[in-house]
Amino acid sequence: MIQRSQLDLRKFVAPEFICGYGALHLAGRYARNFGMKQVLLVTDPGVRAAGWAGAVGESLAEAGVSFTVFDSISANPRSRQVMAGTEAYLAEECNGIVAVGGGSPMDCAKGIGIASSSMRDILTFEGVDRVPVPAPPLICIPTTAGSSADVSQFAIITDEGRKRKIAIVSKTLVPDISLLDPEPLTTMPRELTADTGMDTLSHAIEAYVSNASSPMTDVHALEAMRLAVSALPAAMAEPEDLNLRFSTLLASLHAGLAFSNASLGAVHAMAHSLGGAYDLAHGRCNALLLEHVMAANYEAASDRYDRIGAILGQGRATPAEGAAAFRKTLGITGTLAGVGVREDALPALAAAAHADPCMVTNPRSLACEDIERIYGHAL
Ligand SMILES: [Fe+2]
């Protein structure tokens, strides 16, 4: 059982953020306030096609801020893409970055910021507090409700050479301001809403049971769970309802404030390993692992998991069963085998997960064999 004291020293880092309808259109004003003259507008082709990058570009132009669009970004952003963006940033002599999109463009934008300020390859920053030079000003505008890259001090980048995701954790990765607008969420496809929603729920649950949790992070983690459970199924039923979308955005915000300061656990360590090896959607990886990690961790933080179980409801016997039932209400019914994972891949996946920095704050210390067993249950 983890012994926590509310008197333990804790630090809480959060960016300035503005949330509400129309926040996206403040991009130009804030870029100008930060003294940005030439902006790298980091986005991806899907967000561009939906019109949101264009709307941000208009706001920048109206404020007299020049910009260059960089959208050569895939899901699970690669180190090569970060370095291509860094080249574009330096070639265009930019002095600020505006990211509009989901976790992939925002993480890539964070990577471009630190790689350009330190003039180093992005892969050299892996780990905690390893960024020597602060990044240029960064404005984040999320178009999904889940990654919380818009408030977190995390960036996750795929190392293509090793087929692994690396976690970079540093206060310099906290955006200077985030503009949280529910409108871009209305164009999210159903599956993306479900996957990013399960990412939110995983952030909240992992932060709440983390052995670095604190009274400050608990408040946000619990509220994130409540909002996600009540608003997500409704937002999927009525995707254009701005109030429901805003509730999911608030859930993501609360979860981000919690996990950015309490860190995460085995779900994310294992999801990073899985996503790096198989190039799967991050939220889907979490969704398929969450209930199995909850079952494995239960004894190490049973009071906390019981509270989570009460919020998840679903009338289930255990919190893990509650999580399993919840993801099914969002239409996520698969298994790891269903997304192409084979049993003989599990030892390598477990070894990579064991080395992930998120594993450090898991409430139960897990050996490679334990992690392999959990992957096995999720097959
Ligand atoms: Fe996540």
Short mmCIF file of C-alpha atoms and ligand atoms in Angstrom, two decimals:
data_model
loop_
_atom_site.label_atom_id
_atom_site.label_comp_id
_atom_site.label_asym_id
_atom_site.label_seq_id
_atom_site.Cartn_x
_atom_site.Cartn_y
_atom_site.Cartn_z
CA MET A 1 0.00 0.00 0.00
CA ILE A 2 1.37 3.41 -0.98
CA GLN A 3 1.82 5.79 1.95
CA ARG A 4 1.00 9.32 0.84
CA SER A 5 1.21 12.41 2.96
CA GLN A 6 -0.48 15.61 1.96
CA LEU A 7 2.46 17.40 3.57
CA ASP A 8 4.90 16.07 0.97
CA LEU A 9 6.49 18.86 -1.10
CA ARG A 10 4.80 19.14 -4.48
CA LYS A 11 5.06 21.57 -7.39
CA PHE A 12 2.13 22.44 -9.67
CA VAL A 13 2.81 23.78 -13.16
CA ALA A 14 0.07 25.05 -15.49
CA PRO A 15 0.02 27.31 -18.53
CA GLU A 16 -2.16 30.35 -18.99
CA PHE A 17 -5.25 29.22 -20.88
CA ILE A 18 -8.43 30.74 -22.20
CA CYS A 19 -11.42 28.48 -22.58
CA GLY A 20 -14.74 29.18 -24.25
CA TYR A 21 -16.47 29.59 -27.56
CA GLY A 22 -14.37 31.65 -29.98
CA ALA A 23 -11.04 31.21 -28.13
CA LEU A 24 -9.42 29.98 -31.36
CA HIS A 25 -9.87 33.42 -32.93
CA LEU A 26 -7.63 35.00 -30.27
CA ALA A 27 -4.56 33.35 -31.80
CA GLY A 28 -3.46 36.49 -33.67
CA ARG A 29 -3.85 38.78 -30.68
CA TYR A 30 -1.78 36.51 -28.43
CA ALA A 31 0.87 35.88 -31.10
CA ARG A 32 1.31 39.64 -31.34
CA ASN A 33 1.36 39.98 -27.52
CA PHE A 34 4.22 37.47 -27.42
CA GLY A 35 6.14 39.54 -29.97
CA MET A 36 5.81 36.90 -32.69
CA LYS A 37 6.57 38.33 -36.11
CA GLN A 38 7.08 35.14 -38.12
CA VAL A 39 5.18 32.11 -36.89
CA LEU A 40 5.53 28.42 -37.75
CA LEU A 41 1.91 27.25 -37.86
CA VAL A 42 2.13 23.55 -37.01
CA THR A 43 -0.86 21.40 -37.95
CA ASP A 44 -1.74 18.24 -39.90
CA PRO A 45 -3.53 17.59 -43.20
CA GLY A 46 -6.81 16.51 -41.53
CA VAL A 47 -7.06 19.62 -39.36
CA ARG A 48 -6.17 21.74 -42.37
CA ALA A 49 -8.90 20.09 -44.45
CA ALA A 50 -11.44 20.70 -41.68
CA GLY A 51 -10.67 24.42 -41.92
CA TRP A 52 -9.25 25.03 -38.45
CA ALA A 53 -5.69 25.78 -39.54
CA GLY A 54 -7.11 28.26 -42.04
CA ALA A 55 -9.17 29.97 -39.32
CA VAL A 56 -6.08 30.35 -37.14
CA GLY A 57 -4.10 31.65 -40.14
CA GLU A 58 -6.77 34.30 -40.72
CA SER A 59 -6.53 35.40 -37.11
CA LEU A 60 -2.74 35.69 -37.40
CA ALA A 61 -3.00 37.66 -40.65
CA GLU A 62 -5.57 40.05 -39.15
CA ALA A 63 -3.13 40.77 -36.32
CA GLY A 64 -0.34 41.46 -38.82
CA VAL A 65 1.64 38.32 -37.94
CA SER A 66 3.27 36.44 -40.85
CA PHE A 67 3.27 32.66 -40.83
CA THR A 68 4.45 29.54 -42.62
CA VAL A 69 2.35 26.38 -42.43
CA PHE A 70 4.09 23.10 -41.55
CA ASP A 71 1.73 20.12 -41.84
CA SER A 72 3.99 17.18 -42.73
CA ILE A 73 2.93 15.35 -39.58
CA SER A 74 1.41 11.89 -39.15
CA ALA A 75 -0.36 10.40 -36.17
CA ASN A 76 2.34 9.38 -33.65
CA PRO A 77 4.76 12.14 -34.81
CA ARG A 78 8.16 10.86 -35.90
CA SER A 79 11.54 12.28 -34.93
CA ARG A 80 12.20 12.87 -38.66
CA GLN A 81 9.08 15.04 -38.88
CA VAL A 82 10.15 17.06 -35.84
CA MET A 83 13.53 17.69 -37.43
CA ALA A 84 11.95 18.66 -40.78
CA GLY A 85 9.80 21.16 -38.88
CA THR A 86 12.87 22.43 -37.06
CA GLU A 87 14.58 23.04 -40.42
CA ALA A 88 11.51 24.95 -41.63
CA TYR A 89 11.44 27.00 -38.40
CA LEU A 90 15.09 27.98 -38.76
CA ALA A 91 14.93 28.54 -42.55
CA GLU A 92 11.94 30.88 -42.21
CA GLU A 93 13.61 32.68 -39.29
CA CYS A 94 10.52 32.16 -37.12
CA ASN A 95 10.31 33.54 -33.59
CA GLY A 96 7.24 31.70 -32.33
CA ILE A 97 5.11 28.59 -32.86
CA VAL A 98 1.33 28.18 -33.05
CA ALA A 99 0.09 24.57 -32.95
CA VAL A 100 -3.44 23.71 -34.03
CA GLY A 101 -4.55 20.09 -33.94
CA GLY A 102 -4.60 17.04 -31.71
CA GLY A 103 -1.76 15.57 -29.70
CA SER A 104 0.40 14.82 -32.75
CA PRO A 105 0.78 18.40 -34.09
CA MET A 106 1.06 19.79 -30.55
CA ASP A 107 3.77 17.31 -29.50
CA CYS A 108 5.58 17.88 -32.80
CA ALA A 109 5.39 21.67 -32.22
CA LYS A 110 6.88 21.23 -28.74
CA GLY A 111 9.65 19.13 -30.25
CA ILE A 112 10.37 21.75 -32.92
CA GLY A 113 10.58 24.39 -30.18
CA ILE A 114 13.26 22.64 -28.11
CA ALA A 115 15.19 21.21 -31.08
CA SER A 116 15.47 24.70 -32.63
CA SER A 117 16.40 26.51 -29.41
CA SER A 118 19.04 23.94 -28.42
CA MET A 119 20.09 23.12 -32.04
CA ARG A 120 20.08 19.43 -31.18
CA ASP A 121 18.39 16.29 -32.44
CA ILE A 122 15.03 15.70 -30.76
CA LEU A 123 15.98 12.21 -29.61
CA THR A 124 18.68 13.61 -27.31
CA PHE A 125 16.05 15.08 -24.96
CA GLU A 126 14.50 11.75 -23.88
CA GLY A 127 13.67 11.60 -20.17
CA VAL A 128 12.88 14.06 -17.42
CA ASP A 129 14.33 17.61 -17.20
CA ARG A 130 16.86 17.21 -20.00
CA VAL A 131 16.11 20.39 -21.98
CA PRO A 132 18.88 22.95 -21.42
CA VAL A 133 17.53 25.95 -23.38
CA PRO A 134 13.94 27.28 -23.14
CA ALA A 135 11.80 26.93 -26.25
CA PRO A 136 10.40 29.91 -28.21
CA PRO A 137 6.86 31.07 -27.33
CA LEU A 138 4.22 28.42 -28.05
CA ILE A 139 0.46 28.85 -28.47
CA CYS A 140 -1.57 25.61 -28.51
CA ILE A 141 -5.07 25.26 -29.93
CA PRO A 142 -6.38 21.71 -29.45
CA THR A 143 -8.88 20.27 -31.93
CA THR A 144 -9.40 17.05 -29.95
CA ALA A 145 -10.28 16.55 -26.29
CA GLY A 146 -7.81 14.05 -24.95
CA SER A 147 -4.09 14.49 -25.41
CA SER A 148 -3.86 17.47 -23.02
CA ALA A 149 -0.60 18.39 -24.75
CA ASP A 150 -2.06 21.90 -24.55
CA VAL A 151 -1.49 22.00 -20.78
CA SER A 152 1.09 19.30 -20.09
CA GLN A 153 4.85 19.32 -19.73
CA PHE A 154 5.07 16.16 -21.86
CA ALA A 155 5.90 15.52 -25.52
CA ILE A 156 5.81 12.00 -26.99
CA ILE A 157 7.82 11.45 -30.15
CA THR A 158 8.32 8.22 -32.12
CA ASP A 159 11.93 7.13 -32.58
CA GLU A 160 11.63 5.44 -35.98
CA GLY A 161 15.00 3.73 -35.74
CA ARG A 162 14.06 1.86 -32.57
CA LYS A 163 10.31 1.73 -33.34
CA ARG A 164 9.74 3.22 -29.91
CA LYS A 165 8.04 6.27 -28.51
CA ILE A 166 10.20 8.45 -26.34
CA ALA A 167 8.79 10.65 -23.57
CA ILE A 168 10.26 14.10 -23.08
CA VAL A 169 9.21 15.73 -19.80
CA SER A 170 10.24 19.31 -19.05
CA LYS A 171 8.69 22.50 -17.75
CA THR A 172 9.85 24.20 -20.95
CA LEU A 173 7.27 22.08 -22.83
CA VAL A 174 4.34 23.77 -21.08
CA PRO A 175 2.75 26.06 -23.70
CA ASP A 176 2.81 29.80 -23.04
CA ILE A 177 -0.92 29.97 -23.66
CA SER A 178 -3.59 27.51 -24.77
CA LEU A 179 -6.80 28.54 -26.48
CA LEU A 180 -9.49 25.98 -25.65
CA ASP A 181 -12.43 26.32 -28.01
CA PRO A 182 -15.19 23.68 -28.29
CA GLU A 183 -15.98 24.47 -31.92
CA PRO A 184 -13.11 22.54 -33.60
CA LEU A 185 -14.19 19.44 -31.66
CA THR A 186 -17.44 19.29 -33.63
CA THR A 187 -15.62 17.98 -36.73
CA MET A 188 -13.95 15.09 -34.91
CA PRO A 189 -14.95 11.68 -36.33
CA ARG A 190 -16.76 9.34 -33.95
CA GLU A 191 -13.84 6.96 -33.49
CA LEU A 192 -11.44 9.79 -32.69
CA THR A 193 -13.87 11.16 -30.10
CA ALA A 194 -13.96 7.75 -28.41
CA ASP A 195 -10.20 7.17 -28.54
CA THR A 196 -9.25 10.64 -27.31
CA GLY A 197 -11.94 10.38 -24.62
CA MET A 198 -10.38 7.16 -23.33
CA ASP A 199 -7.03 8.97 -23.30
CA THR A 200 -8.61 11.62 -21.05
CA LEU A 201 -10.03 8.95 -18.74
CA SER A 202 -6.68 7.13 -18.62
CA HIS A 203 -4.86 10.36 -17.76
CA ALA A 204 -7.27 11.07 -14.91
CA ILE A 205 -7.19 7.55 -13.48
CA GLU A 206 -3.42 7.21 -13.72
CA ALA A 207 -2.82 10.63 -12.15
CA TYR A 208 -5.21 9.78 -9.30
CA VAL A 209 -3.45 6.53 -8.39
CA SER A 210 0.05 7.84 -9.21
CA ASN A 211 2.53 7.71 -6.34
CA ALA A 212 3.27 11.38 -7.14
CA SER A 213 -0.37 12.47 -6.71
CA SER A 214 -1.21 15.34 -4.35
CA PRO A 215 -4.32 17.14 -3.05
CA MET A 216 -3.99 19.61 -5.95
CA THR A 217 -3.86 16.93 -8.63
CA ASP A 218 -6.57 14.79 -6.98
CA VAL A 219 -9.17 17.55 -7.37
CA HIS A 220 -8.51 17.78 -11.09
CA ALA A 221 -8.27 14.03 -11.63
CA LEU A 222 -11.62 13.33 -9.95
CA GLU A 223 -13.41 16.14 -11.80
CA ALA A 224 -11.95 14.93 -15.10
CA MET A 225 -13.35 11.44 -14.48
CA ARG A 226 -16.80 12.78 -13.57
CA LEU A 227 -16.96 15.01 -16.65
CA ALA A 228 -15.64 12.33 -19.01
CA VAL A 229 -18.08 9.70 -17.78
CA SER A 230 -21.09 12.01 -17.99
CA ALA A 231 -20.28 13.92 -21.19
CA LEU A 232 -18.47 11.52 -23.51
CA PRO A 233 -21.31 9.16 -24.45
CA ALA A 234 -23.64 12.15 -24.85
CA ALA A 235 -21.12 14.02 -27.03
CA MET A 236 -20.82 10.96 -29.24
CA ALA A 237 -24.59 10.85 -29.63
CA GLU A 238 -24.76 14.58 -30.42
CA PRO A 239 -21.41 15.48 -31.97
CA GLU A 240 -22.33 19.05 -32.86
CA ASP A 241 -23.60 20.01 -29.40
CA LEU A 242 -21.14 22.70 -28.27
CA ASN A 243 -22.02 22.37 -24.58
CA LEU A 244 -21.32 18.63 -24.56
CA ARG A 245 -18.11 19.12 -26.55
CA PHE A 246 -17.06 21.80 -24.09
CA SER A 247 -17.59 19.39 -21.19
CA THR A 248 -15.26 16.89 -22.86
CA LEU A 249 -12.72 19.66 -23.39
CA LEU A 250 -12.96 20.58 -19.71
CA ALA A 251 -12.51 16.93 -18.79
CA SER A 252 -9.34 16.86 -20.88
CA LEU A 253 -8.16 20.14 -19.30
CA HIS A 254 -8.67 18.82 -15.75
CA ALA A 255 -7.02 15.51 -16.64
CA GLY A 256 -4.07 17.37 -18.17
CA LEU A 257 -3.56 19.54 -15.11
CA ALA A 258 -3.63 16.38 -12.99
CA PHE A 259 -1.27 14.20 -15.00
CA SER A 260 1.14 16.93 -16.02
CA ASN A 261 1.89 17.32 -12.30
CA ALA A 262 1.30 13.81 -10.91
CA SER A 263 2.61 11.94 -14.00
CA LEU A 264 1.08 8.70 -15.26
CA GLY A 265 1.59 4.98 -14.85
CA ALA A 266 1.64 1.56 -16.47
CA VAL A 267 -1.23 2.20 -18.89
CA HIS A 268 0.74 4.94 -20.60
CA ALA A 269 4.10 3.20 -20.34
CA MET A 270 2.55 0.16 -22.05
CA ALA A 271 0.60 2.28 -24.56
CA HIS A 272 3.75 4.13 -25.58
CA SER A 273 5.55 0.84 -26.19
CA LEU A 274 2.59 -0.55 -28.15
CA GLY A 275 2.01 2.61 -30.19
CA GLY A 276 5.69 2.86 -31.07
CA ALA A 277 5.93 -0.73 -32.28
CA TYR A 278 2.59 -0.94 -34.13
CA ASP A 279 1.84 2.70 -35.03
CA LEU A 280 -1.59 2.48 -33.40
CA ALA A 281 -3.75 5.40 -32.18
CA HIS A 282 -2.60 6.38 -28.70
CA GLY A 283 -6.09 6.61 -27.20
CA ARG A 284 -7.00 3.19 -28.58
CA CYS A 285 -3.90 1.64 -26.99
CA ASN A 286 -4.92 3.10 -23.63
CA ALA A 287 -8.50 1.95 -24.05
CA LEU A 288 -7.42 -1.65 -24.66
CA LEU A 289 -5.00 -1.70 -21.71
CA LEU A 290 -6.75 0.37 -19.02
CA GLU A 291 -8.98 -2.28 -17.40
CA HIS A 292 -6.15 -4.83 -17.31
CA VAL A 293 -3.72 -2.44 -15.61
CA MET A 294 -6.45 -1.42 -13.15
CA ALA A 295 -6.97 -5.08 -12.20
CA ALA A 296 -3.22 -5.64 -11.78
CA ASN A 297 -2.72 -2.45 -9.75
CA TYR A 298 -5.85 -2.74 -7.60
CA GLU A 299 -4.31 -4.06 -4.38
CA ALA A 300 -1.64 -1.33 -4.39
CA ALA A 301 -4.20 1.50 -4.20
CA SER A 302 -7.55 -0.16 -3.47
CA ASP A 303 -9.22 2.84 -1.77
CA ARG A 304 -8.46 5.05 -4.72
CA TYR A 305 -9.56 2.46 -7.26
CA ASP A 306 -12.82 1.96 -5.35
CA ARG A 307 -13.50 5.67 -5.64
CA ILE A 308 -12.77 5.49 -9.38
CA GLY A 309 -15.11 2.50 -9.63
CA ALA A 310 -17.91 4.51 -7.99
CA ILE A 311 -17.48 7.28 -10.57
CA LEU A 312 -17.39 4.82 -13.46
CA GLY A 313 -20.60 3.29 -12.11
CA GLN A 314 -21.95 0.78 -14.62
CA GLY A 315 -23.03 -1.39 -11.65
CA ARG A 316 -19.96 -3.58 -11.98
CA ALA A 317 -18.28 -5.66 -9.30
CA THR A 318 -14.81 -4.13 -9.73
CA PRO A 319 -13.40 -0.79 -10.96
CA ALA A 320 -11.67 -2.66 -13.81
CA GLU A 321 -14.99 -4.10 -14.94
CA GLY A 322 -16.46 -0.60 -14.78
CA ALA A 323 -13.72 0.68 -17.09
CA ALA A 324 -14.28 -2.25 -19.47
CA ALA A 325 -18.01 -1.55 -19.60
CA PHE A 326 -17.42 2.18 -20.16
CA ARG A 327 -15.17 1.73 -23.18
CA LYS A 328 -17.74 -0.59 -24.69
CA THR A 329 -20.40 2.13 -24.33
CA LEU A 330 -18.10 4.25 -26.53
CA GLY A 331 -17.99 1.48 -29.14
CA ILE A 332 -14.47 0.27 -28.36
CA THR A 333 -14.84 -3.50 -28.22
CA GLY A 334 -11.52 -4.83 -29.56
CA THR A 335 -8.47 -6.57 -28.13
CA LEU A 336 -4.73 -6.31 -28.77
CA ALA A 337 -4.88 -9.43 -30.97
CA GLY A 338 -7.57 -7.68 -32.99
CA VAL A 339 -5.18 -4.83 -33.81
CA GLY A 340 -2.44 -7.23 -34.92
CA VAL A 341 -0.42 -7.85 -31.75
CA ARG A 342 1.04 -11.36 -31.54
CA GLU A 343 1.95 -13.22 -28.37
CA ASP A 344 5.62 -13.59 -29.37
CA ALA A 345 5.93 -9.78 -29.46
CA LEU A 346 5.05 -9.38 -25.78
CA PRO A 347 8.54 -9.74 -24.20
CA ALA A 348 9.94 -6.89 -26.34
CA LEU A 349 6.85 -4.73 -25.70
CA ALA A 350 7.18 -5.37 -21.96
CA ALA A 351 10.88 -4.49 -21.93
CA ALA A 352 10.23 -1.14 -23.64
CA ALA A 353 7.30 -0.37 -21.30
CA HIS A 354 9.44 -1.21 -18.28
CA ALA A 355 11.95 1.46 -19.35
CA ASP A 356 9.32 4.18 -19.98
CA PRO A 357 9.46 7.12 -17.50
CA CYS A 358 5.69 6.82 -16.88
CA MET A 359 6.30 3.46 -15.16
CA VAL A 360 8.12 5.20 -12.29
CA THR A 361 4.89 6.59 -10.80
CA ASN A 362 2.75 3.46 -11.21
CA PRO A 363 1.34 2.63 -7.74
CA ARG A 364 2.70 -0.92 -7.98
CA SER A 365 6.25 -1.71 -8.99
CA LEU A 366 6.01 -4.01 -12.02
CA ALA A 367 8.73 -6.37 -13.28
CA CYS A 368 8.99 -7.20 -16.99
CA GLU A 369 7.20 -10.52 -16.38
CA ASP A 370 4.29 -8.71 -14.70
CA ILE A 371 3.98 -6.31 -17.64
CA GLU A 372 4.10 -9.19 -20.10
CA ARG A 373 1.29 -10.88 -18.17
CA ILE A 374 -0.87 -7.72 -18.35
CA TYR A 375 -0.30 -7.48 -22.11
CA GLY A 376 -1.28 -11.13 -22.28
CA HIS A 377 -4.62 -10.45 -20.55
CA ALA A 378 -5.33 -7.69 -23.09
CA LEU A 379 -4.59 -9.94 -26.11
FE FE B 1 -2.22 9.94 -23.12
#
